[in-house]
CSV table of C-alpha atoms in Angstrom, one decimal:
chain,number,residue,atom,x,y,z
A,1,MET,CA,0.1,0.0,0.0
A,2,SER,CA,1.4,3.4,-1.0
A,3,VAL,CA,2.0,6.0,1.8
A,4,HIS,CA,-0.4,8.3,-0.2
A,5,THR,CA,-3.2,5.7,0.3
A,6,LEU,CA,-2.4,5.2,3.8
A,7,ASN,CA,-2.5,9.1,4.5
A,8,ARG,CA,-5.8,9.4,2.8
A,9,ALA,CA,-7.5,6.2,4.2
A,10,ALA,CA,-6.3,6.8,7.9
A,11,GLY,CA,-7.8,10.1,8.0
A,12,ALA,CA,-10.9,9.1,6.2
A,13,ALA,CA,-11.3,6.3,8.7
A,14,ALA,CA,-11.1,8.7,11.6
A,15,VAL,CA,-13.7,11.0,10.2
A,16,ALA,CA,-16.1,8.1,9.2
A,17,ALA,CA,-15.9,6.5,12.7
A,18,LEU,CA,-17.0,10.0,14.1
A,19,ALA,CA,-19.7,10.0,11.6
A,20,LEU,CA,-20.9,6.6,12.5
A,21,VAL,CA,-21.0,7.5,16.3
A,22,LEU,CA,-23.2,10.6,15.3
A,23,ALA,CA,-25.3,8.2,13.2
A,24,ALA,CA,-26.3,6.3,16.4
A,25,CYS,CA,-27.2,9.5,18.3
A,26,SER,CA,-27.7,12.4,16.0
A,27,ASP,CA,-28.6,16.1,17.0
A,28,ASP,CA,-31.9,15.6,15.2
A,29,ALA,CA,-32.9,12.6,16.9
A,30,GLY,CA,-33.7,13.4,20.6
A,31,SER,CA,-33.5,10.9,23.6
A,32,GLY,CA,-34.9,10.3,27.0
A,33,ASP,CA,-33.9,8.0,29.9
A,34,GLN,CA,-34.2,4.5,29.0
A,35,ASP,CA,-35.8,3.6,32.3
A,36,SER,CA,-38.7,6.2,31.8
A,37,GLY,CA,-41.8,5.9,29.8
A,38,ASP,CA,-42.1,9.5,29.1
A,39,SER,CA,-40.1,9.6,25.8
A,40,ALA,CA,-41.2,8.2,22.4
A,41,ALA,CA,-37.7,6.6,22.3
A,42,THR,CA,-38.6,4.4,25.3
A,43,GLU,CA,-41.6,2.9,23.7
A,44,ALA,CA,-41.1,-0.4,22.0
A,45,PRO,CA,-41.5,-0.2,18.2
A,46,ALA,CA,-44.9,-1.0,16.8
A,47,ALA,CA,-45.2,-4.8,15.8
A,48,ASP,CA,-46.0,-3.9,12.3
A,49,LEU,CA,-42.8,-2.0,11.8
A,50,THR,CA,-40.2,-3.4,9.3
A,51,PRO,CA,-36.8,-4.4,10.8
A,52,GLN,CA,-35.3,-1.4,9.3
A,53,GLU,CA,-38.0,1.0,10.5
A,54,ALA,CA,-37.6,-0.5,14.0
A,55,LEU,CA,-34.0,0.5,13.9
A,56,LEU,CA,-34.9,3.9,12.7
A,57,ALA,CA,-37.3,4.3,15.8
A,58,SER,CA,-34.6,3.0,18.0
A,59,VAL,CA,-32.6,6.1,17.5
A,60,ASP,CA,-35.5,8.6,17.2
A,61,GLY,CA,-35.6,10.6,20.4
A,62,LEU,CA,-31.9,10.3,21.5
A,63,GLY,CA,-30.6,13.5,22.4
A,64,ASP,CA,-33.3,15.3,24.4
A,65,ASP,CA,-32.0,14.1,27.6
A,66,SER,CA,-28.6,12.8,28.2
A,67,TYR,CA,-26.4,10.0,27.3
A,68,THR,CA,-22.8,8.4,27.2
A,69,LEU,CA,-21.9,6.6,23.9
A,70,GLU,CA,-18.4,5.0,23.7
A,71,SER,CA,-17.1,3.7,20.5
A,72,THR,CA,-13.9,1.9,19.3
A,73,MET,CA,-12.3,1.0,16.0
A,74,THR,CA,-9.7,-1.3,15.1
A,75,LEU,CA,-7.4,-1.7,12.0
A,76,ASN,CA,-6.2,-5.0,11.3
A,77,GLY,CA,-7.0,-6.2,14.7
A,78,MET,CA,-5.2,-3.2,16.5
A,79,ASP,CA,-7.0,-0.5,18.5
A,80,TYR,CA,-7.1,2.7,16.5
A,81,LEU,CA,-9.7,5.0,17.7
A,82,VAL,CA,-11.5,5.4,21.1
A,83,PHE,CA,-14.3,7.7,21.0
A,84,ILE,CA,-16.4,8.8,24.0
A,85,GLU,CA,-19.3,11.1,23.6
A,86,THR,CA,-21.4,12.5,26.5
A,87,GLN,CA,-24.3,14.8,25.7
A,88,ASP,CA,-26.6,16.4,28.6
A,89,GLY,CA,-29.5,18.5,26.7
A,90,ASP,CA,-27.7,21.0,24.3
A,91,ALA,CA,-24.2,20.6,25.7
A,92,ARG,CA,-21.9,17.9,24.6
A,93,ARG,CA,-18.4,16.6,25.6
A,94,THR,CA,-16.2,14.4,23.6
A,95,SER,CA,-12.9,12.6,24.0
A,96,ASN,CA,-11.2,11.2,21.1
A,97,ASP,CA,-7.9,9.2,21.0
A,98,LEU,CA,-6.2,8.2,17.9
A,99,TYR,CA,-3.5,5.6,17.9
A,100,TRP,CA,-1.5,6.7,14.8
A,101,SER,CA,1.4,4.8,16.0
A,102,ILE,CA,-0.1,1.4,15.3
A,103,LEU,CA,-0.4,2.3,11.6
A,104,PRO,CA,3.1,1.1,10.5
A,105,ASP,CA,2.5,-2.4,11.8
A,106,ALA,CA,-1.3,-2.5,11.0
A,107,MET,CA,-0.5,-1.4,7.4
A,108,GLY,CA,2.7,-3.4,6.9
A,109,LEU,CA,4.8,-0.3,6.1
A,110,THR,CA,8.5,-0.6,5.7
A,111,GLU,CA,10.7,1.3,7.8
A,112,GLU,CA,11.6,3.7,5.1
A,113,GLU,CA,7.9,4.4,4.4
A,114,ALA,CA,7.0,5.1,8.1
A,115,SER,CA,10.2,7.4,8.4
A,116,TYR,CA,9.0,9.2,5.4
A,117,MET,CA,5.7,10.1,7.4
A,118,GLY,CA,7.7,11.8,10.2
A,119,ASP,CA,5.7,12.6,13.2
A,120,PHE,CA,2.3,11.5,11.4
A,121,PHE,CA,2.5,8.3,13.6
A,122,THR,CA,2.3,10.3,16.9
A,123,ASP,CA,-0.7,9.5,19.0
A,124,SER,CA,-3.2,12.1,19.5
A,125,HIS,CA,-5.9,13.2,21.8
A,126,THR,CA,-8.7,15.7,21.4
A,127,GLU,CA,-11.2,17.0,23.9
A,128,MET,CA,-14.2,18.9,22.5
A,129,ILE,CA,-16.9,20.7,24.6
A,130,THR,CA,-19.9,22.3,23.1
A,131,VAL,CA,-21.8,24.8,25.3
A,132,GLY,CA,-24.5,27.1,23.6
A,133,ASP,CA,-22.9,28.4,20.4
A,134,THR,CA,-19.4,27.8,21.2
A,135,VAL,CA,-17.2,24.7,20.7
A,136,TYR,CA,-14.2,24.4,22.8
A,137,VAL,CA,-11.2,22.2,21.4
A,138,GLN,CA,-8.1,21.2,23.1
A,139,TYR,CA,-5.4,19.1,21.3
A,140,SER,CA,-2.5,16.9,22.4
A,141,GLY,CA,0.0,14.8,20.7
A,142,SER,CA,2.6,15.7,18.0
A,143,ASP,CA,1.9,19.5,18.3
A,144,ASP,CA,2.2,19.6,22.3
A,145,ALA,CA,5.4,21.4,22.2
A,146,ALA,CA,4.4,23.9,19.4
A,147,ILE,CA,1.1,24.6,21.1
A,148,ALA,CA,2.7,25.2,24.5
A,149,GLU,CA,5.4,27.5,23.1
A,150,GLU,CA,2.9,29.6,21.2
A,151,PHE,CA,-0.2,29.7,23.5
A,152,GLY,CA,1.0,28.4,26.9
A,153,ALA,CA,-0.3,25.6,29.1
A,154,ASP,CA,-3.7,24.5,29.1
A,155,ALA,CA,-4.9,26.4,25.8
A,156,TRP,CA,-8.3,25.8,24.2
A,157,PHE,CA,-9.4,27.0,21.0
A,158,THR,CA,-12.9,28.0,20.2
A,159,LYS,CA,-15.3,27.6,17.2
A,160,ASP,CA,-18.7,28.9,16.4
A,161,ALA,CA,-21.1,25.9,16.7
A,162,THR,CA,-23.6,27.4,14.3
A,163,ASP,CA,-20.9,27.9,11.6
A,164,ASP,CA,-18.6,25.0,11.6
A,165,ALA,CA,-18.3,23.0,8.5
A,166,ASP,CA,-16.6,19.9,10.3
A,167,ILE,CA,-19.4,19.6,12.8
A,168,GLU,CA,-22.2,20.1,10.2
A,169,ALA,CA,-20.6,17.4,8.0
A,170,GLY,CA,-20.5,14.9,11.0
A,171,ALA,CA,-24.0,15.8,12.1
A,172,GLY,CA,-25.2,15.3,8.5
A,173,PHE,CA,-24.9,11.7,8.6
A,174,GLY,CA,-27.9,11.8,11.1
A,175,ASN,CA,-29.8,8.8,12.6
A,176,ALA,CA,-30.9,7.7,9.0
A,177,GLY,CA,-27.4,8.3,7.5
A,178,ILE,CA,-26.1,4.8,8.4
A,179,ILE,CA,-29.3,3.0,9.2
A,180,GLY,CA,-31.0,4.5,6.1
A,181,GLU,CA,-28.0,2.9,4.1
A,182,LEU,CA,-28.3,-0.6,5.5
A,183,THR,CA,-29.5,-3.4,3.2
A,184,ASP,CA,-30.8,-6.9,4.0
A,185,VAL,CA,-31.8,-5.9,7.5
A,186,LYS,CA,-33.0,-8.9,9.5
A,187,GLU,CA,-34.3,-9.3,13.1
A,188,THR,CA,-32.4,-12.4,14.2
A,189,GLY,CA,-33.4,-12.5,17.8
A,190,ASP,CA,-35.2,-10.5,20.5
A,191,GLY,CA,-33.9,-7.1,19.8
A,192,VAL,CA,-31.0,-8.1,17.7
A,193,TYR,CA,-30.7,-7.2,14.2
A,194,THR,CA,-28.2,-8.0,11.2
A,195,ALA,CA,-27.6,-6.0,8.3
A,196,VAL,CA,-25.1,-5.1,5.4
A,197,LEU,CA,-23.6,-1.6,4.9
A,198,PRO,CA,-23.1,-1.8,1.2
A,199,ALA,CA,-19.5,-1.1,-0.3
A,200,ASP,CA,-20.9,1.7,-2.5
A,201,SER,CA,-22.8,3.4,0.4
A,202,ALA,CA,-21.7,7.0,1.2
A,203,ALA,CA,-20.6,5.8,4.7
A,204,MET,CA,-18.5,2.9,3.4
A,205,GLN,CA,-16.8,5.1,0.9
A,206,GLU,CA,-16.0,7.7,3.6
A,207,LEU,CA,-14.7,4.6,5.9
A,208,VAL,CA,-12.1,3.2,3.5
A,209,GLY,CA,-11.1,6.4,1.7
A,210,ALA,CA,-12.5,5.1,-1.7
A,211,GLY,CA,-11.1,7.3,-4.6
A,212,ALA,CA,-7.6,7.8,-2.9
A,213,ASP,CA,-6.2,4.7,-4.7
A,214,GLU,CA,-7.5,1.6,-6.6
A,215,GLU,CA,-6.3,-0.4,-3.5
A,216,ALA,CA,-8.9,1.3,-1.4
A,217,VAL,CA,-12.0,-0.1,-3.2
A,218,PRO,CA,-14.3,-1.1,-0.4
A,219,VAL,CA,-16.3,-4.3,0.4
A,220,ASP,CA,-19.6,-4.7,2.2
A,221,GLY,CA,-19.6,-4.5,6.0
A,222,ALA,CA,-21.5,-6.9,8.1
A,223,VAL,CA,-23.5,-5.0,10.9
A,224,ILE,CA,-25.2,-6.1,14.1
A,225,ILE,CA,-27.5,-3.7,16.1
A,226,GLU,CA,-28.8,-4.6,19.4
A,227,LEU,CA,-31.8,-2.8,20.9
A,228,ASP,CA,-32.6,-2.7,24.6
A,229,GLU,CA,-36.0,-4.2,26.1
A,230,ASN,CA,-37.5,-0.7,25.4
A,231,GLY,CA,-36.6,-0.9,21.6
A,232,VAL,CA,-34.0,1.7,22.1
A,233,PHE,CA,-30.6,1.5,20.4
A,234,LYS,CA,-27.9,-0.1,22.7
A,235,ARG,CA,-25.0,-1.3,20.6
A,236,MET,CA,-23.8,-1.5,17.0
A,237,SER,CA,-20.8,-3.5,15.7
A,238,MET,CA,-19.6,-3.8,12.2
A,239,GLU,CA,-16.9,-5.9,10.4
A,240,VAL,CA,-15.3,-4.8,7.3
A,241,PRO,CA,-13.3,-7.6,5.6
A,242,GLU,CA,-9.7,-6.8,4.4
A,243,SER,CA,-9.6,-4.6,1.3
A,244,GLY,CA,-6.4,-2.9,0.0
A,245,GLY,CA,-4.5,-4.3,3.0
A,246,MET,CA,-7.0,-3.0,5.6
A,247,ALA,CA,-9.6,-4.8,7.8
A,248,TYR,CA,-11.9,-2.8,10.1
A,249,THR,CA,-14.1,-3.4,13.1
A,250,PHE,CA,-16.1,-0.6,14.7
A,251,VAL,CA,-18.2,-1.0,17.9
A,252,SER,CA,-20.5,1.8,19.3
A,253,GLU,CA,-22.5,1.4,22.4
A,254,LEU,CA,-24.9,3.4,24.4
A,255,THR,CA,-23.6,2.9,28.0
A,256,GLU,CA,-25.5,5.4,30.2
A,257,THR,CA,-28.7,7.5,29.9
A,258,GLY,CA,-30.5,10.0,32.1
A,259,VAL,CA,-27.6,11.1,34.0
A,260,ASP,CA,-26.9,15.0,35.0
A,261,TYR,CA,-23.5,15.4,33.5
A,262,ASP,CA,-23.4,19.2,34.2
A,263,ILE,CA,-21.2,20.0,31.0
A,264,LYS,CA,-19.8,23.4,31.3
A,265,ALA,CA,-17.2,25.4,29.3
A,266,PRO,CA,-13.6,24.6,30.2
A,267,ASP,CA,-12.2,26.2,33.4
A,268,SER,CA,-9.3,28.0,31.5
A,269,ALA,CA,-8.5,31.7,31.0
A,270,ASN,CA,-6.3,30.5,28.2
A,271,LEU,CA,-8.8,30.8,25.3
A,272,HIS,CA,-7.9,31.4,21.5
A,273,THR,CA,-9.9,31.1,18.2
A,274,HIS,CA,-9.5,28.1,16.3
A,275,GLU,CA,-8.2,30.3,13.4
A,276,GLU,CA,-5.4,31.4,15.6
A,277,TYR,CA,-4.4,27.6,16.1
A,278,GLU,CA,-4.6,27.0,12.4
A,279,ALA,CA,-2.6,29.9,11.4
A,280,ALA,CA,0.2,29.3,14.3
A,281,ILE,CA,0.3,25.5,14.1
A,282,LEU,CA,-1.1,24.3,11.0
A,283,GLY,CA,0.2,27.3,8.9
A,284,ALA,CA,-3.3,27.7,7.3
């Protein structure tokens, strides 16, 4: 696999993983406490719903109250991404770890290819807090020294939540973004569904970086979605067989609902705009 393909595919995989997370719990689909009967999301799907309609109904309502969603991705059996999203009303906090250091082994790169990529393979951590119309972002990883030198310790960077293309792109997948693209949806057990995410679907194209290289041509993904006793989304897992030297697994699980997380803006006076970060660190 070429380094060009690796660069494109690795970045696309990270973006797609976040999109898959948002697909389970989108801003447009509100949510209630799974133990309460007050929300439409806690009502068992009607018996006459098709399997795909039942899956859509399972995420319809997630977001109005509070929840924690934990997601992981592996590349060729190695942990690559750990993403935790906590939402409480309109406030959200996410924690994102990308283990770039596994890529040389996972992709079978030569020492020369890995060396050519420089600090690309440094693990990174991102914290993001959204309160009101402001998104606060903090980065750590290969840019630690440069960020500290330019902005000092405990620096956070702000974005306008109402005018952020990256956030809009992720949220655009929505609850129907992934589930709506599934085919061959079947209920194989009580609250257990199997399905296929087609190779030519938008989500799969993003996941494997199709178009970056002929080696990145995708294959169908095998999806299993589990609902709780109230018909509410609980867990999604997907396996994508090897294609172009890469095999993926993705697991996303709703681990907690109905908790007061009291999400607030970061307690730091060291705030800067994201444009400042891009100009100083990224050279944008």
